[in-house]
Amino acid sequence: MVRILPMASTSLSLTSLRPLSFSSLSPFRISPNCRFGLSLAASSHPSRRLTLFHLGSVIPQVQLFGVKPSKRHRTEGNSTEAGPPGNRAQASTAVTQESALEWVKNDKRRLLHVVYRVGDLDKTIKFYTECLGMKLLRKRDIPEERYTNAFLGYGPEDSHFVVELTYNYGVDKYDIGAGFGHFGIAVEDVAKTVDLVKAKGGKVTREPGPVKGGNTVIAFIEDPDGYKFELLERGPTPEPLCQVMLRVGDLDRSINFYEKAFGMELLRKRDNPEYKYTIAMMGYGPEDKNAVLELTYNYGVTEYDKGNAYAQIAIGTDDVYKTAEAIKLHGGKITREPGPLPGINTKITACLDPDGWKSVFVDNIDFLKELE
């Protein structure tokens, strides 16, 4: 299973905290008028640290996707030979991109979990189970590395999108930043859920009511650490933990990246000029049956402060090697080359999207083995 590295507990500053398993990000700016957002989990094991290292060799792209590089020929006198290296590379890359896109679309992918840090694990678990109806799936304490993980959700990890909470000893507060938006929870009665949250001492930031410009009843609440949750009134669904909202600086760029590099589908896009923002829902299946990624673009805002609280989303794949090459071909930054984790056989690769949001791809078979 995949997790982020714990942070040191001696200080709250970014510079003194233990680094993530993936490369850290530079701080970003944020406009004050931005829409709310979401986040979720990943998994953990004392030997499953995502150390940054490169594999000894890189498999050529054409071998990865089973495509023979095409050749361009030029004639000089009576001889015919392969064209200049630049031309050959361009032809090969063009074919590989097409093949990579086709493979990505056919890969078996789903959102596995989302990871973020909390300051009081027991308090957060109590809030999620009593107010939001989640179940504590498992909990693991690693005293030698001074952190504890808890996995919560609405069903088993092999078939549901879940959250992984990370508590680092002695660290009781994190900066959520302005780039992270909210988590989405589908409930059958928003007003009833809000009443329960209030009764348990929770914070309601938006009372139940129709969404602006629509009919769906929603409300916003905050957990003990200040993470926002959007409650959406829906009928029964197999995936109540249904959204993660992140803000991006160029929506069309992000849509293109998530479609081509991640193989997601643009489920819907809605512009709200009155409130100066546009959203795009991306995912691997219909919103009513799958967890989705909600990308929000606020007019004129191109950069965001990401803080040090939200970590990453994990996604299942049949082949981390092909996944990494497809990401590279479409402008993504690989922060962890594909390969097995030290000490175990779970194969992963990690990357950043154009805005610097982190994702980890995990081999589907290896992931299921870790849950046994």
Tab-separated table of C-alpha atoms in Angstrom:
chain	number	residue	atom	x	y	z
A	1	MET	CA	0.000	0.000	0.000
A	2	VAL	CA	1.121	3.551	-0.554
A	3	ARG	CA	1.621	6.258	1.985
A	4	ILE	CA	3.340	9.580	2.417
A	5	LEU	CA	6.293	9.942	4.746
A	6	PRO	CA	5.416	11.192	8.221
A	7	MET	CA	6.518	14.637	9.317
A	8	ALA	CA	8.728	15.311	12.290
A	9	SER	CA	6.832	16.309	15.410
A	10	THR	CA	9.174	18.965	16.780
A	11	SER	CA	7.878	21.910	14.805
A	12	LEU	CA	5.039	23.126	12.676
A	13	SER	CA	7.183	24.909	10.129
A	14	LEU	CA	7.500	23.455	6.645
A	15	THR	CA	11.270	23.567	6.729
A	16	SER	CA	11.531	21.479	9.894
A	17	LEU	CA	8.881	18.913	9.065
A	18	ARG	CA	9.958	15.589	7.677
A	19	PRO	CA	9.539	15.691	3.894
A	20	LEU	CA	6.906	13.848	1.926
A	21	SER	CA	7.857	10.856	-0.091
A	22	PHE	CA	7.528	12.993	-3.188
A	23	SER	CA	9.233	16.248	-4.011
A	24	SER	CA	7.924	19.242	-2.097
A	25	LEU	CA	6.169	22.113	-3.811
A	26	SER	CA	6.875	25.798	-3.828
A	27	PRO	CA	4.294	28.087	-2.188
A	28	PHE	CA	1.709	29.722	-4.424
A	29	ARG	CA	-0.447	32.841	-4.354
A	30	ILE	CA	-4.216	32.915	-4.027
A	31	SER	CA	-6.970	35.401	-4.743
A	32	PRO	CA	-9.306	35.969	-1.763
A	33	ASN	CA	-12.447	35.047	-3.726
A	34	CYS	CA	-12.244	31.313	-4.254
A	35	ARG	CA	-14.745	28.475	-4.076
A	36	PHE	CA	-14.674	25.760	-1.445
A	37	GLY	CA	-13.013	22.342	-1.996
A	38	LEU	CA	-12.215	18.554	-1.009
A	39	SER	CA	-9.640	15.681	-0.164
A	40	LEU	CA	-9.221	11.906	0.637
A	41	ALA	CA	-6.707	8.967	1.599
A	42	ALA	CA	-3.752	6.503	1.008
A	43	SER	CA	-2.316	3.573	2.966
A	44	SER	CA	0.645	2.766	5.170
A	45	HIS	CA	3.121	0.208	6.491
A	46	PRO	CA	6.418	0.669	8.345
A	47	SER	CA	8.352	-0.787	5.420
A	48	ARG	CA	6.290	0.935	2.745
A	49	ARG	CA	7.976	4.298	2.637
A	50	LEU	CA	7.909	5.913	-0.795
A	51	THR	CA	11.587	6.702	-1.079
A	52	LEU	CA	12.721	8.638	-4.112
A	53	PHE	CA	14.977	6.566	-6.277
A	54	HIS	CA	15.349	5.809	-9.951
A	55	LEU	CA	15.328	2.379	-11.473
A	56	GLY	CA	18.528	1.256	-13.118
A	57	SER	CA	17.147	1.356	-16.638
A	58	VAL	CA	14.326	2.965	-18.547
A	59	ILE	CA	12.230	0.907	-20.942
A	60	PRO	CA	11.907	2.610	-24.343
A	61	GLN	CA	8.459	4.041	-24.985
A	62	VAL	CA	7.989	2.045	-28.175
A	63	GLN	CA	8.628	-1.214	-26.298
A	64	LEU	CA	6.252	-0.240	-23.509
A	65	PHE	CA	3.307	0.218	-25.840
A	66	GLY	CA	4.240	-2.507	-28.339
A	67	VAL	CA	4.788	-0.076	-31.207
A	68	LYS	CA	7.604	-0.252	-33.705
A	69	PRO	CA	9.141	3.157	-34.394
A	70	SER	CA	8.315	4.426	-37.851
A	71	LYS	CA	11.064	5.657	-40.165
A	72	ARG	CA	11.263	8.552	-42.523
A	73	HIS	CA	13.540	8.105	-45.525
A	74	ARG	CA	15.469	10.548	-47.580
A	75	THR	CA	17.160	10.014	-50.944
A	76	GLU	CA	20.689	11.153	-51.627
A	77	GLY	CA	21.820	10.207	-55.094
A	78	ASN	CA	21.073	6.527	-55.589
A	79	SER	CA	20.971	5.640	-51.883
A	80	THR	CA	18.034	5.496	-49.502
A	81	GLU	CA	18.671	5.637	-45.756
A	82	ALA	CA	16.943	6.496	-42.536
A	83	GLY	CA	16.330	10.209	-42.090
A	84	PRO	CA	17.998	12.435	-39.525
A	85	PRO	CA	17.668	11.388	-35.866
A	86	GLY	CA	15.366	14.335	-35.187
A	87	ASN	CA	12.906	13.247	-37.856
A	88	ARG	CA	12.979	9.644	-36.702
A	89	ALA	CA	12.346	10.713	-33.109
A	90	GLN	CA	9.429	12.906	-34.124
A	91	ALA	CA	7.819	10.091	-36.096
A	92	SER	CA	8.358	7.608	-33.285
A	93	THR	CA	7.006	9.970	-30.637
A	94	ALA	CA	3.906	10.733	-32.677
A	95	VAL	CA	3.044	7.051	-32.958
A	96	THR	CA	3.861	6.422	-29.311
A	97	GLN	CA	1.619	9.248	-28.119
A	98	GLU	CA	-1.278	7.815	-30.094
A	99	SER	CA	-0.648	4.321	-28.735
A	100	ALA	CA	-0.184	5.632	-25.203
A	101	LEU	CA	-3.487	7.487	-25.332
A	102	GLU	CA	-5.292	4.357	-26.515
A	103	TRP	CA	-3.688	2.255	-23.769
A	104	VAL	CA	-4.534	4.774	-21.042
A	105	LYS	CA	-8.188	4.753	-22.097
A	106	ASN	CA	-8.314	0.953	-21.835
A	107	ASP	CA	-6.400	0.648	-18.551
A	108	LYS	CA	-8.397	-0.501	-15.521
A	109	ARG	CA	-8.283	2.500	-13.223
A	110	ARG	CA	-10.174	3.768	-10.202
A	111	LEU	CA	-9.576	6.215	-7.370
A	112	LEU	CA	-8.268	4.209	-4.396
A	113	HIS	CA	-7.755	6.672	-1.550
A	114	VAL	CA	-6.788	10.208	-0.601
A	115	VAL	CA	-4.205	11.176	2.024
A	116	TYR	CA	-4.098	14.149	4.385
A	117	ARG	CA	-2.728	15.059	7.825
A	118	VAL	CA	-4.662	15.738	11.005
A	119	GLY	CA	-3.702	17.129	14.410
A	120	ASP	CA	-5.823	14.894	16.670
A	121	LEU	CA	-6.477	11.455	15.221
A	122	ASP	CA	-8.940	10.192	17.820
A	123	LYS	CA	-10.994	13.386	17.639
A	124	THR	CA	-11.140	13.184	13.842
A	125	ILE	CA	-12.095	9.499	13.849
A	126	LYS	CA	-14.898	10.247	16.320
A	127	PHE	CA	-16.217	13.071	14.105
A	128	TYR	CA	-16.111	11.012	10.893
A	129	THR	CA	-17.802	7.962	12.414
A	130	GLU	CA	-20.441	9.739	14.529
A	131	CYS	CA	-21.286	12.677	12.248
A	132	LEU	CA	-20.529	11.423	8.740
A	133	GLY	CA	-21.311	7.737	9.176
A	134	MET	CA	-17.904	6.434	8.086
A	135	LYS	CA	-16.401	3.224	9.413
A	136	LEU	CA	-12.911	2.863	10.843
A	137	LEU	CA	-11.453	0.259	8.473
A	138	ARG	CA	-8.054	-0.079	10.119
A	139	LYS	CA	-5.552	1.798	12.234
A	140	ARG	CA	-1.802	1.377	12.501
A	141	ASP	CA	0.623	2.987	14.950
A	142	ILE	CA	4.336	3.154	14.061
A	143	PRO	CA	6.004	4.472	17.244
A	144	GLU	CA	9.559	4.076	15.941
A	145	GLU	CA	8.753	6.566	13.179
A	146	ARG	CA	6.401	8.629	15.365
A	147	TYR	CA	3.227	8.533	13.313
A	148	THR	CA	-0.152	6.797	13.181
A	149	ASN	CA	-2.431	6.088	10.211
A	150	ALA	CA	-6.174	5.491	10.153
A	151	PHE	CA	-8.262	4.428	7.161
A	152	LEU	CA	-11.948	5.331	7.080
A	153	GLY	CA	-14.697	5.015	4.515
A	154	TYR	CA	-18.093	3.619	3.608
A	155	GLY	CA	-16.932	0.178	2.514
A	156	PRO	CA	-13.867	-2.061	2.079
A	157	GLU	CA	-10.779	-0.613	0.418
A	158	ASP	CA	-10.820	-3.117	-2.429
A	159	SER	CA	-14.037	-1.612	-3.774
A	160	HIS	CA	-14.480	1.848	-2.219
A	161	PHE	CA	-12.730	5.199	-2.240
A	162	VAL	CA	-11.471	5.846	1.305
A	163	VAL	CA	-9.533	8.411	3.326
A	164	GLU	CA	-6.196	7.894	5.002
A	165	LEU	CA	-5.564	10.143	7.975
A	166	THR	CA	-1.959	10.668	9.040
A	167	TYR	CA	-1.098	11.837	12.548
A	168	ASN	CA	2.525	12.816	13.241
A	169	TYR	CA	3.431	12.730	16.928
A	170	GLY	CA	3.410	16.185	18.484
A	171	VAL	CA	2.085	18.055	15.431
A	172	ASP	CA	-1.373	19.387	16.213
A	173	LYS	CA	-1.944	21.847	13.397
A	174	TYR	CA	-1.369	22.093	9.638
A	175	ASP	CA	-1.811	24.708	6.953
A	176	ILE	CA	-4.543	23.501	4.602
A	177	GLY	CA	-3.746	26.232	2.093
A	178	ALA	CA	-6.063	27.855	-0.431
A	179	GLY	CA	-5.649	25.386	-3.304
A	180	PHE	CA	-7.414	22.478	-1.656
A	181	GLY	CA	-11.182	22.851	-1.791
A	182	HIS	CA	-13.339	20.192	-0.140
A	183	PHE	CA	-14.458	16.603	0.082
A	184	GLY	CA	-17.909	15.662	-1.169
A	185	ILE	CA	-20.216	13.362	0.793
A	186	ALA	CA	-23.515	12.148	-0.664
A	187	VAL	CA	-26.253	11.866	1.978
A	188	GLU	CA	-29.964	11.162	1.710
A	189	ASP	CA	-30.974	13.997	4.069
A	190	VAL	CA	-28.657	17.018	4.249
A	191	ALA	CA	-30.682	18.837	6.922
A	192	LYS	CA	-30.656	15.793	9.207
A	193	THR	CA	-26.891	15.391	8.796
A	194	VAL	CA	-26.317	19.074	9.552
A	195	ASP	CA	-28.425	18.808	12.719
A	196	LEU	CA	-26.295	15.864	13.823
A	197	VAL	CA	-23.091	17.787	13.139
A	198	LYS	CA	-24.368	20.705	15.227
A	199	ALA	CA	-25.406	18.388	18.056
A	200	LYS	CA	-21.889	16.938	18.143
A	201	GLY	CA	-20.332	20.398	18.271
A	202	GLY	CA	-19.282	20.517	14.625
A	203	LYS	CA	-18.989	23.669	12.549
A	204	VAL	CA	-21.512	24.417	9.786
A	205	THR	CA	-20.266	27.010	7.291
A	206	ARG	CA	-23.211	26.873	4.878
A	207	GLU	CA	-26.725	25.970	5.970
A	208	PRO	CA	-28.747	23.459	3.910
A	209	GLY	CA	-30.366	24.838	0.786
A	210	PRO	CA	-30.422	24.615	-3.016
A	211	VAL	CA	-27.130	25.189	-4.787
A	212	LYS	CA	-26.995	28.583	-6.481
A	213	GLY	CA	-28.420	28.257	-9.961
A	214	GLY	CA	-29.679	24.702	-9.384
A	215	ASN	CA	-31.964	22.432	-7.377
A	216	THR	CA	-29.546	20.119	-5.542
A	217	VAL	CA	-29.670	20.657	-1.777
A	218	ILE	CA	-26.210	21.112	-0.280
A	219	ALA	CA	-24.492	22.284	2.895
A	220	PHE	CA	-20.893	22.837	3.967
A	221	ILE	CA	-19.319	21.733	7.236
A	222	GLU	CA	-15.784	21.588	8.632
A	223	ASP	CA	-14.066	18.749	10.450
A	224	PRO	CA	-11.947	19.351	13.588
A	225	ASP	CA	-8.907	20.296	11.468
A	226	GLY	CA	-10.789	22.712	9.234
A	227	TYR	CA	-11.099	20.467	6.163
A	228	LYS	CA	-14.306	21.388	4.355
A	229	PHE	CA	-16.937	18.829	3.417
A	230	GLU	CA	-19.743	19.488	0.975
A	231	LEU	CA	-22.871	17.503	1.813
A	232	LEU	CA	-24.899	16.706	-1.312
A	233	GLU	CA	-28.446	15.400	-1.056
A	234	ARG	CA	-28.725	12.289	-3.237
A	235	GLY	CA	-30.422	8.934	-3.235
A	236	PRO	CA	-28.625	5.726	-2.203
A	237	THR	CA	-25.207	5.422	-3.845
A	238	PRO	CA	-22.446	2.791	-3.751
A	239	GLU	CA	-19.849	5.557	-3.275
A	240	PRO	CA	-20.945	8.144	-0.645
A	241	LEU	CA	-17.435	9.601	-0.491
A	242	CYS	CA	-17.929	11.056	-3.925
A	243	GLN	CA	-15.710	14.084	-4.614
A	244	VAL	CA	-12.320	15.673	-4.102
A	245	MET	CA	-12.199	19.314	-5.149
A	246	LEU	CA	-8.925	20.979	-6.107
A	247	ARG	CA	-8.366	24.431	-7.584
A	248	VAL	CA	-6.355	24.843	-10.788
A	249	GLY	CA	-4.902	27.788	-12.681
A	250	ASP	CA	-5.819	26.750	-16.239
A	251	LEU	CA	-8.900	24.555	-16.507
A	252	ASP	CA	-8.530	23.584	-20.171
A	253	ARG	CA	-4.910	22.591	-19.555
A	254	SER	CA	-5.932	20.461	-16.583
A	255	ILE	CA	-8.794	18.790	-18.449
A	256	ASN	CA	-6.463	17.906	-21.318
A	257	PHE	CA	-3.881	16.482	-18.907
A	258	TYR	CA	-6.297	14.363	-16.891
A	259	GLU	CA	-7.938	13.022	-20.040
A	260	LYS	CA	-4.742	12.085	-21.872
A	261	ALA	CA	-2.264	11.321	-19.082
A	262	PHE	CA	-4.669	9.883	-16.486
A	263	GLY	CA	-7.326	8.452	-18.799
A	264	MET	CA	-10.157	10.253	-17.012
A	265	GLU	CA	-13.362	11.313	-18.711
A	266	LEU	CA	-14.754	14.841	-18.650
A	267	LEU	CA	-18.133	14.072	-17.088
A	268	ARG	CA	-19.430	17.625	-17.147
A	269	LYS	CA	-18.289	21.228	-17.189
A	270	ARG	CA	-20.174	24.227	-15.858
A	271	ASP	CA	-19.323	27.918	-16.083
A	272	ASN	CA	-20.667	30.321	-13.464
A	273	PRO	CA	-19.865	33.823	-14.760
A	274	GLU	CA	-21.999	35.467	-12.068
A	275	TYR	CA	-19.680	34.069	-9.399
A	276	LYS	CA	-16.586	34.068	-11.624
A	277	TYR	CA	-15.641	30.408	-11.536
A	278	THR	CA	-15.843	27.297	-13.731
A	279	ILE	CA	-15.844	23.659	-12.639
A	280	ALA	CA	-15.052	20.414	-14.437
A	281	MET	CA	-15.906	16.969	-13.089
A	282	MET	CA	-13.351	14.301	-14.060
A	283	GLY	CA	-13.463	10.602	-13.309
A	284	TYR	CA	-13.511	6.947	-14.318
A	285	GLY	CA	-17.274	6.521	-14.313
A	286	PRO	CA	-20.612	8.238	-13.645
A	287	GLU	CA	-20.780	10.626	-10.689
A	288	ASP	CA	-23.644	8.741	-9.058
A	289	LYS	CA	-21.597	5.540	-8.819
A	290	ASN	CA	-17.958	6.651	-8.550
A	291	ALA	CA	-15.756	9.104	-6.702
A	292	VAL	CA	-14.702	11.948	-9.000
A	293	LEU	CA	-12.215	14.787	-9.127
A	294	GLU	CA	-13.751	18.261	-9.192
A	295	LEU	CA	-11.436	20.870	-10.726
A	296	THR	CA	-12.304	24.504	-10.020
A	297	TYR	CA	-10.986	27.520	-11.905
A	298	ASN	CA	-11.534	30.949	-10.354
A	299	TYR	CA	-11.388	33.723	-12.938
A	300	GLY	CA	-7.962	35.335	-13.074
A	301	VAL	CA	-6.314	33.121	-10.431
A	302	THR	CA	-3.414	31.086	-11.794
A	303	GLU	CA	-1.522	30.002	-8.662
A	304	TYR	CA	-2.474	28.756	-5.200
A	305	ASP	CA	-0.844	28.180	-1.831
A	306	LYS	CA	-1.083	24.428	-1.221
A	307	GLY	CA	-0.101	24.430	2.445
A	308	ASN	CA	1.277	21.282	4.097
A	309	ALA	CA	-1.875	19.377	5.074
A	310	TYR	CA	-3.307	17.781	1.929
A	311	ALA	CA	-1.028	15.157	0.375
A	312	GLN	CA	-2.199	13.136	-2.638
A	313	ILE	CA	-4.660	10.820	-4.347
A	314	ALA	CA	-3.841	7.180	-5.144
A	315	ILE	CA	-5.112	5.588	-8.373
A	316	GLY	CA	-5.063	1.939	-9.431
A	317	THR	CA	-3.491	0.842	-12.734
A	318	ASP	CA	-2.624	-2.417	-14.500
A	319	ASP	CA	0.883	-1.204	-15.415
A	320	VAL	CA	2.837	1.525	-13.619
A	321	TYR	CA	5.558	1.532	-16.291
A	322	LYS	CA	3.207	2.349	-19.153
A	323	THR	CA	1.404	4.808	-16.901
A	324	ALA	CA	4.614	6.722	-16.185
A	325	GLU	CA	5.520	6.951	-19.868
A	326	ALA	CA	2.044	8.199	-20.775
A	327	ILE	CA	2.299	10.868	-18.078
A	328	LYS	CA	5.678	12.000	-19.384
A	329	LEU	CA	4.394	12.152	-22.954
A	330	HIS	CA	1.605	14.502	-21.896
A	331	GLY	CA	3.629	16.925	-19.817
A	332	GLY	CA	3.387	15.445	-16.340
A	333	LYS	CA	6.349	15.437	-13.957
A	334	ILE	CA	7.378	12.042	-12.624
A	335	THR	CA	8.571	12.407	-9.029
A	336	ARG	CA	9.080	8.695	-8.436
A	337	GLU	CA	10.090	6.447	-11.316
A	338	PRO	CA	7.984	3.278	-11.705
A	339	GLY	CA	9.087	0.200	-9.842
A	340	PRO	CA	8.614	-1.850	-6.652
A	341	LEU	CA	8.846	-0.256	-3.235
A	342	PRO	CA	11.945	-1.162	-1.208
A	343	GLY	CA	11.374	-4.290	0.838
A	344	ILE	CA	8.085	-5.268	-0.824
A	345	ASN	CA	6.822	-6.014	-4.309
A	346	THR	CA	4.183	-3.300	-4.635
A	347	LYS	CA	4.886	-1.365	-7.818
A	348	ILE	CA	4.085	2.342	-7.925
A	349	THR	CA	4.901	5.558	-9.743
A	350	ALA	CA	4.240	9.117	-8.568
A	351	CYS	CA	3.736	12.367	-10.438
A	352	LEU	CA	2.634	15.994	-10.347
A	353	ASP	CA	-0.046	17.496	-12.565
A	354	PRO	CA	0.477	20.898	-14.269
A	355	ASP	CA	-0.570	22.691	-11.053
A	356	GLY	CA	1.657	20.599	-8.814
A	357	TRP	CA	-1.059	18.359	-7.332
A	358	LYS	CA	0.324	14.925	-6.450
A	359	SER	CA	-0.966	11.532	-7.514
A	360	VAL	CA	0.368	8.014	-6.970
A	361	PHE	CA	-0.441	5.137	-9.307
A	362	VAL	CA	-0.455	1.686	-7.696
A	363	ASP	CA	-0.382	-1.692	-9.427
A	364	ASN	CA	-3.881	-3.173	-9.104
A	365	ILE	CA	-2.788	-6.728	-8.308
A	366	ASP	CA	-0.149	-5.614	-5.810
A	367	PHE	CA	-2.692	-3.351	-4.094
A	368	LEU	CA	-5.138	-6.219	-3.573
A	369	LYS	CA	-2.355	-8.443	-2.224
A	370	GLU	CA	-1.533	-5.849	0.415
A	371	LEU	CA	-5.123	-5.912	1.644
A	372	GLU	CA	-5.080	-9.673	2.216
